[in-house]
């Protein structure tokens, strides 16, 4: 009898992976995920020349990824997420010409992101977040024309974003947050017109947001918070009709909030706090019919809360304290907190505004 598939996931297995699995030479798929297996991955598994799928995630495996695995040239999927694997990923990974998916998140892999990944032309998903990778981002990864998802967040990568990455024309998800990435956001990134999720937050990025960001017509999530980004918000952000999250807080962004943001009818989270924004809150933001959170605290905004905010029936949090905004808060906006007229749970403003507004309008008062 030929055993082609071995499915042992979530069976509370413990101990080590048996070396004699290598005797099942016809195996195409091994899944032992979601167990309590420990020890190293046996080098003998490198004898399974027909293997296409190796799923070892959610265990307690340690040590290196054996070099012998990278001789299994039929491999299409490797998942070793959520283990205790360590060390560098061997350069021989470049031999896996059919590899489409590599999951290595939540381990202790180290070294630099191997340029050898750039030779895996079939690669569609690469997740290596929450490891201890350092070094720079290889510009050669721009050759991965089939890559749809790249997640390198929560490492120690110290680099700029290569201009050459504009070649990753199929890319939909790019997560580089929580690293030490520096320099400007290259405008070439905004040529990746299939991007849906762009997360570059908690890095050392500087410069401005280029108007060409408006070309990302499929973008749903944009997270650039906790950087050193300066300049104004480009009005072209209003072209991102599918945008659901706009996270730009904790930067050095200045000037007015563009009225064009009011066109973002799918936006749920507008997070612009801890910047240097000036001017009044645009009346047009009252057109954001799906908005749940508006956070504008700690800026230099002036004027009044627009009465148009009374249209925002799904608004859950409105945070406007530590600005120069004047009261009172419009009574119709306050009514979103009660009488079944809205879902407003938190309204945080400066004490002076709250005192001038209807009783129980504010939930948090700031001096």
Short mmCIF file of C-alpha atoms in Angstrom, two decimals:
data_model
loop_
_atom_site.label_atom_id
_atom_site.label_comp_id
_atom_site.label_asym_id
_atom_site.label_seq_id
_atom_site.Cartn_x
_atom_site.Cartn_y
_atom_site.Cartn_z
CA UNK A 1 0.00 0.00 0.00
CA UNK A 2 1.28 3.44 -0.94
CA UNK A 3 0.75 6.16 1.68
CA UNK A 4 0.43 9.50 -0.12
CA UNK A 5 -1.00 11.69 2.65
CA UNK A 6 -0.35 11.64 6.41
CA UNK A 7 -2.87 13.73 8.39
CA UNK A 8 -2.17 13.78 12.16
CA UNK A 9 -2.97 17.39 13.05
CA UNK A 10 -4.53 18.33 16.40
CA UNK A 11 -4.17 14.91 17.99
CA UNK A 12 -2.31 15.94 21.18
CA UNK A 13 0.78 14.10 19.97
CA UNK A 14 3.97 14.63 21.98
CA UNK A 15 7.57 13.48 21.79
CA UNK A 16 9.75 13.73 18.71
CA UNK A 17 8.98 13.36 15.01
CA UNK A 18 9.88 9.75 14.08
CA UNK A 19 12.86 9.46 11.77
CA UNK A 20 11.33 6.40 10.09
CA UNK A 21 8.67 8.57 8.45
CA UNK A 22 11.30 8.72 5.73
CA UNK A 23 10.37 5.13 4.83
CA UNK A 24 7.04 6.39 3.44
CA UNK A 25 8.71 7.31 0.20
CA UNK A 26 5.48 8.00 -1.71
CA UNK A 27 4.33 10.69 0.71
CA UNK A 28 3.17 13.91 -0.93
CA UNK A 29 1.71 15.59 2.16
CA UNK A 30 2.52 15.54 5.89
CA UNK A 31 0.41 17.46 8.40
CA UNK A 32 1.29 17.18 12.09
CA UNK A 33 0.25 20.70 13.03
CA UNK A 34 -1.41 21.64 16.30
CA UNK A 35 0.31 19.04 18.48
CA UNK A 36 2.98 19.14 21.19
CA UNK A 37 5.84 17.65 19.22
CA UNK A 38 9.30 18.75 20.30
CA UNK A 39 12.93 18.29 19.35
CA UNK A 40 14.45 18.89 15.94
CA UNK A 41 13.08 18.13 12.50
CA UNK A 42 14.71 14.86 11.36
CA UNK A 43 17.18 15.25 8.51
CA UNK A 44 15.92 11.90 7.20
CA UNK A 45 12.79 13.61 5.91
CA UNK A 46 14.99 14.86 3.11
CA UNK A 47 14.52 11.41 1.56
CA UNK A 48 10.82 12.07 0.83
CA UNK A 49 11.44 13.13 -2.74
CA UNK A 50 7.72 13.25 -3.65
CA UNK A 51 6.75 15.61 -0.84
CA UNK A 52 4.71 18.66 -1.88
CA UNK A 53 3.27 19.88 1.43
CA UNK A 54 4.95 19.98 4.86
CA UNK A 55 2.77 21.34 7.69
CA UNK A 56 4.57 21.34 11.06
CA UNK A 57 3.05 24.51 12.53
CA UNK A 58 1.80 24.91 16.12
CA UNK A 59 4.26 22.61 17.86
CA UNK A 60 7.37 23.03 20.05
CA UNK A 61 9.97 22.14 17.43
CA UNK A 62 13.44 23.62 17.86
CA UNK A 63 16.78 23.82 16.11
CA UNK A 64 17.48 24.63 12.49
CA UNK A 65 15.43 23.94 9.41
CA UNK A 66 17.41 20.99 8.02
CA UNK A 67 19.28 21.71 4.82
CA UNK A 68 18.03 18.34 3.56
CA UNK A 69 14.48 19.71 3.27
CA UNK A 70 15.66 22.08 0.57
CA UNK A 71 16.52 19.16 -1.68
CA UNK A 72 12.80 18.24 -1.88
CA UNK A 73 12.33 20.02 -5.16
CA UNK A 74 8.61 19.19 -5.47
CA UNK A 75 7.72 21.12 -2.30
CA UNK A 76 4.96 23.68 -2.83
CA UNK A 77 4.04 24.56 0.75
CA UNK A 78 6.01 24.76 4.02
CA UNK A 79 4.33 25.83 7.25
CA UNK A 80 6.46 25.90 10.40
CA UNK A 81 4.67 28.81 12.12
CA UNK A 82 4.57 28.98 15.91
CA UNK A 83 7.49 26.80 16.91
CA UNK A 84 10.90 27.50 18.45
CA UNK A 85 12.99 27.09 15.33
CA UNK A 86 16.12 29.20 15.15
CA UNK A 87 19.16 30.13 13.09
CA UNK A 88 19.46 31.28 9.51
CA UNK A 89 17.40 29.85 6.67
CA UNK A 90 19.83 27.94 4.48
CA UNK A 91 20.66 29.45 1.08
CA UNK A 92 19.68 26.15 -0.56
CA UNK A 93 16.05 27.18 -0.25
CA UNK A 94 16.58 28.65 -3.72
CA UNK A 95 16.35 25.10 -5.08
CA UNK A 96 12.62 24.92 -4.28
CA UNK A 97 11.50 26.22 -7.66
CA UNK A 98 7.89 25.05 -7.12
CA UNK A 99 7.47 26.58 -3.66
CA UNK A 100 4.34 28.76 -3.50
CA UNK A 101 3.85 29.22 0.26
CA UNK A 102 6.38 29.59 3.07
CA UNK A 103 5.10 30.27 6.60
CA UNK A 104 7.80 30.77 9.24
CA UNK A 105 6.17 33.22 11.65
CA UNK A 106 6.63 33.29 15.42
CA UNK A 107 9.94 31.48 15.68
CA UNK A 108 13.51 32.61 16.41
CA UNK A 109 14.92 32.63 12.88
CA UNK A 110 17.84 35.03 12.58
CA UNK A 111 20.31 36.46 10.09
CA UNK A 112 19.23 38.48 7.08
CA UNK A 113 16.30 37.89 4.74
CA UNK A 114 18.00 35.61 2.27
CA UNK A 115 18.37 36.92 -1.27
CA UNK A 116 17.72 33.33 -2.24
CA UNK A 117 14.00 33.94 -1.74
CA UNK A 118 14.28 36.18 -4.79
CA UNK A 119 14.94 33.14 -6.94
CA UNK A 120 11.67 31.44 -5.99
CA UNK A 121 9.64 32.63 -8.96
CA UNK A 122 6.57 30.55 -8.04
CA UNK A 123 6.35 32.08 -4.54
CA UNK A 124 2.93 33.57 -3.73
CA UNK A 125 2.96 33.98 0.06
CA UNK A 126 5.96 34.64 2.33
CA UNK A 127 5.37 35.16 6.05
CA UNK A 128 8.37 35.58 8.34
CA UNK A 129 7.00 37.96 10.97
CA UNK A 130 7.96 37.92 14.64
CA UNK A 131 11.46 36.50 14.32
CA UNK A 132 14.87 38.11 14.86
CA UNK A 133 15.88 38.87 11.27
CA UNK A 134 18.21 41.82 10.79
CA UNK A 135 20.01 43.43 7.88
CA UNK A 136 18.49 44.96 4.78
CA UNK A 137 15.59 44.18 2.48
CA UNK A 138 16.91 42.53 -0.70
CA UNK A 139 16.17 44.61 -3.77
CA UNK A 140 16.14 41.35 -5.77
CA UNK A 141 12.78 40.47 -4.22
CA UNK A 142 11.33 42.82 -6.79
CA UNK A 143 11.67 39.88 -9.19
CA UNK A 144 8.88 37.96 -7.40
CA UNK A 145 6.14 38.77 -9.89
CA UNK A 146 3.73 36.17 -8.44
CA UNK A 147 4.07 37.23 -4.81
CA UNK A 148 0.68 38.21 -3.35
CA UNK A 149 1.56 38.50 0.33
CA UNK A 150 4.78 39.54 2.09
CA UNK A 151 4.86 39.80 5.87
CA UNK A 152 8.16 40.65 7.58
CA UNK A 153 6.72 42.57 10.53
CA UNK A 154 8.13 42.46 14.06
CA UNK A 155 11.77 41.78 13.26
CA UNK A 156 14.90 43.92 13.52
CA UNK A 157 15.27 44.79 9.84
CA UNK A 158 17.19 48.05 9.38
CA UNK A 159 16.84 49.19 5.79
CA UNK A 160 15.09 51.45 3.39
CA UNK A 161 12.35 50.08 1.12
CA UNK A 162 13.92 49.12 -2.21
CA UNK A 163 12.65 51.04 -5.22
CA UNK A 164 12.96 47.80 -7.17
CA UNK A 165 10.02 46.30 -5.26
CA UNK A 166 7.70 47.90 -7.78
CA UNK A 167 8.30 44.69 -9.75
CA UNK A 168 6.11 42.72 -7.31
CA UNK A 169 3.11 43.58 -9.43
CA UNK A 170 0.79 40.91 -7.93
CA UNK A 171 1.33 42.09 -4.34
CA UNK A 172 -1.85 42.56 -2.30
CA UNK A 173 -0.53 42.53 1.28
CA UNK A 174 2.69 44.17 2.48
CA UNK A 175 3.44 44.12 6.22
CA UNK A 176 6.77 45.68 7.27
CA UNK A 177 5.61 47.24 10.53
CA UNK A 178 7.58 47.11 13.79
CA UNK A 179 11.07 47.09 12.33
CA UNK A 180 13.78 49.75 11.94
CA UNK A 181 12.98 50.68 8.35
CA UNK A 182 14.08 54.20 7.47
CA UNK A 183 14.15 56.68 4.63
CA UNK A 184 11.24 57.87 2.54
CA UNK A 185 8.37 55.75 1.29
CA UNK A 186 9.34 55.24 -2.36
CA UNK A 187 6.68 56.39 -4.77
CA UNK A 188 7.27 53.15 -6.68
CA UNK A 189 5.31 51.36 -3.93
CA UNK A 190 2.25 53.29 -5.08
CA UNK A 191 2.57 51.63 -8.49
CA UNK A 192 1.56 48.30 -6.89
CA UNK A 193 -2.04 48.83 -7.88
CA UNK A 194 -3.30 45.53 -6.44
CA UNK A 195 -2.32 46.44 -2.88
CA UNK A 196 -5.13 45.98 -0.37
CA UNK A 197 -3.22 46.14 2.92
CA UNK A 198 -0.13 48.32 3.46
CA UNK A 199 1.37 48.40 6.95
CA UNK A 200 4.57 50.34 7.54
CA UNK A 201 3.86 51.55 11.09
CA UNK A 202 6.32 51.68 14.01
CA UNK A 203 9.43 52.26 11.93
CA UNK A 204 11.72 55.25 11.31
CA UNK A 205 10.21 56.42 8.03
CA UNK A 206 10.50 60.11 7.15
CA UNK A 207 9.61 62.44 4.30
CA UNK A 208 6.10 63.08 3.02
CA UNK A 209 3.23 61.03 1.64
CA UNK A 210 3.33 61.44 -2.13
CA UNK A 211 0.10 62.36 -3.99
CA UNK A 212 0.58 59.23 -6.11
CA UNK A 213 -0.74 57.21 -3.17
CA UNK A 214 -4.12 57.96 -4.72
CA UNK A 215 -3.38 55.34 -7.39
CA UNK A 216 -3.91 52.48 -4.90
CA UNK A 217 -7.54 52.06 -5.84
CA UNK A 218 -7.90 48.65 -4.12
CA UNK A 219 -6.36 49.71 -0.81
CA UNK A 220 -8.43 48.78 2.26
CA UNK A 221 -5.95 49.28 5.12
CA UNK A 222 -3.22 51.91 5.36
CA UNK A 223 -1.12 51.98 8.55
CA UNK A 224 1.76 54.46 8.69
CA UNK A 225 1.50 55.45 12.34
CA UNK A 226 4.44 55.90 14.72
CA UNK A 227 6.98 57.20 12.21
CA UNK A 228 8.56 60.59 11.42
CA UNK A 229 6.39 61.44 8.41
CA UNK A 230 6.00 65.18 7.74
CA UNK A 231 4.16 67.50 5.39
CA UNK A 232 0.47 67.61 4.61
CA UNK A 233 -2.09 64.91 3.96
CA UNK A 234 -2.46 64.62 0.18
CA UNK A 235 -5.99 65.26 -1.04
CA UNK A 236 -5.54 62.21 -3.27
CA UNK A 237 -6.24 60.03 -0.20
CA UNK A 238 -9.85 60.80 -1.05
CA UNK A 239 -9.49 58.62 -4.17
CA UNK A 240 -9.08 55.46 -2.07
CA UNK A 241 -12.75 54.51 -2.23
CA UNK A 242 -12.27 51.05 -0.68
CA UNK A 243 -10.25 52.30 2.30
CA UNK A 244 -11.48 51.04 5.67
CA UNK A 245 -8.58 52.02 7.97
CA UNK A 246 -6.46 55.17 7.76
CA UNK A 247 -3.87 55.03 10.55
CA UNK A 248 -1.48 58.00 10.52
CA UNK A 249 -1.24 58.93 14.19
CA UNK A 250 2.04 59.71 15.98
CA UNK A 251 3.82 61.43 13.09
CA UNK A 252 4.62 65.07 12.29
CA UNK A 253 1.90 65.67 9.73
CA UNK A 254 0.79 69.30 9.47
CA UNK A 255 -1.66 71.64 7.72
CA UNK A 256 -5.37 71.02 7.18
CA UNK A 257 -7.36 67.80 7.01
CA UNK A 258 -8.34 67.51 3.32
CA UNK A 259 -12.04 67.86 2.65
CA UNK A 260 -11.64 65.03 0.13
CA UNK A 261 -11.50 62.51 2.99
CA UNK A 262 -15.25 62.94 3.19
CA UNK A 263 -15.51 60.83 0.03
CA UNK A 264 -14.31 57.74 1.90
CA UNK A 265 -17.71 56.17 2.49
CA UNK A 266 -16.20 52.79 3.44
CA UNK A 267 -13.82 54.22 6.03
CA UNK A 268 -14.28 52.80 9.54
CA UNK A 269 -11.21 54.11 11.38
CA UNK A 270 -9.78 57.62 10.95
CA UNK A 271 -6.74 57.83 13.23
CA UNK A 272 -4.90 61.16 12.96
CA UNK A 273 -4.02 61.94 16.58
CA UNK A 274 -0.59 63.07 17.82
CA UNK A 275 0.28 65.16 14.77
CA UNK A 276 0.46 68.88 14.00
CA UNK A 277 -2.76 69.29 12.04
CA UNK A 278 -4.29 72.76 11.88
CA UNK A 279 -7.50 74.37 10.68
CA UNK A 280 -11.03 73.22 11.35
CA UNK A 281 -12.53 69.73 11.11
CA UNK A 282 -14.04 69.50 7.61
CA UNK A 283 -17.82 69.38 7.46
CA UNK A 284 -17.41 66.80 4.69
CA UNK A 285 -16.27 64.16 7.20
CA UNK A 286 -19.94 63.85 8.08
CA UNK A 287 -20.35 61.94 4.80
CA UNK A 288 -18.26 58.99 6.02
CA UNK A 289 -21.32 56.83 6.58
CA UNK A 290 -19.48 53.72 7.88
CA UNK A 291 -17.08 55.47 10.25
CA UNK A 292 -16.70 53.91 13.71
CA UNK A 293 -13.74 55.78 15.22
CA UNK A 294 -12.55 59.36 14.65
CA UNK A 295 -9.43 60.08 16.66
CA UNK A 296 -8.01 63.60 16.31
CA UNK A 297 -6.61 64.28 19.78
CA UNK A 298 -3.38 66.21 20.38
CA UNK A 299 -3.22 68.35 17.26
CA UNK A 300 -3.65 72.08 16.67
CA UNK A 301 -7.19 71.91 15.29
CA UNK A 302 -9.56 74.84 15.79
CA UNK A 303 -13.16 75.73 15.00
CA UNK A 304 -16.11 73.61 16.14
CA UNK A 305 -17.28 70.04 15.86
CA UNK A 306 -19.29 69.92 12.60
CA UNK A 307 -23.02 69.38 13.03
CA UNK A 308 -22.75 67.03 10.05
CA UNK A 309 -21.28 64.45 12.48
CA UNK A 310 -24.87 63.82 13.57
CA UNK A 311 -25.19 61.80 10.35
CA UNK A 312 -22.62 59.27 11.60
CA UNK A 313 -24.98 56.69 13.09
CA UNK A 314 -22.25 54.01 13.42
CA UNK A 315 -19.75 56.30 15.15
CA UNK A 316 -18.53 54.57 18.32
CA UNK A 317 -15.64 56.82 19.43
CA UNK A 318 -15.05 60.53 18.85
CA UNK A 319 -11.79 61.73 20.43
CA UNK A 320 -11.02 65.43 19.93
CA UNK A 321 -9.30 66.57 23.15
CA UNK A 322 -6.03 68.49 23.37
CA UNK A 323 -6.75 70.81 20.46
CA UNK A 324 -8.05 74.37 20.18
CA UNK A 325 -11.58 73.32 19.26
CA UNK A 326 -14.38 75.47 20.67
CA UNK A 327 -17.72 74.42 22.10
CA UNK A 328 -20.43 73.66 22.43
CA UNK A 329 -20.65 70.26 20.77
CA UNK A 330 -23.77 70.34 18.56
CA UNK A 331 -26.77 68.90 20.39
CA UNK A 332 -27.57 66.54 17.52
CA UNK A 333 -24.08 65.05 17.83
CA UNK A 334 -24.59 64.59 21.56
CA UNK A 335 -27.84 62.75 20.81
CA UNK A 336 -25.83 59.99 19.14
CA UNK A 337 -25.07 58.86 22.70
CA UNK A 338 -28.65 58.17 23.75
CA UNK A 339 -32.28 57.84 22.70
CA UNK A 340 -31.32 55.09 20.23
CA UNK A 341 -30.16 57.71 17.71
CA UNK A 342 -26.62 56.35 17.37
CA UNK A 343 -23.89 54.12 18.76
CA UNK A 344 -21.58 56.77 20.22
CA UNK A 345 -19.96 55.16 23.25
CA UNK A 346 -17.04 57.49 23.90
CA UNK A 347 -16.82 61.22 23.33
CA UNK A 348 -13.59 62.66 24.67
CA UNK A 349 -13.06 66.43 24.63
CA UNK A 350 -11.49 69.26 26.63
CA UNK A 351 -13.29 70.21 29.83
CA UNK A 352 -14.21 73.68 28.58
CA UNK A 353 -16.05 72.24 25.57
CA UNK A 354 -17.79 69.64 27.71
CA UNK A 355 -19.02 72.27 30.17
CA UNK A 356 -20.55 74.29 27.32
CA UNK A 357 -22.25 71.22 25.85
CA UNK A 358 -25.39 69.30 26.75
CA UNK A 359 -25.28 67.35 30.02
CA UNK A 360 -23.76 63.87 29.69
CA UNK A 361 -22.53 64.61 26.15
CA UNK A 362 -18.87 63.94 27.03
CA UNK A 363 -17.70 60.66 28.51
CA UNK A 364 -14.15 61.89 29.14
CA UNK A 365 -13.11 65.41 30.13
CA UNK A 366 -9.54 66.65 29.70
CA UNK A 367 -8.14 69.71 31.41
#
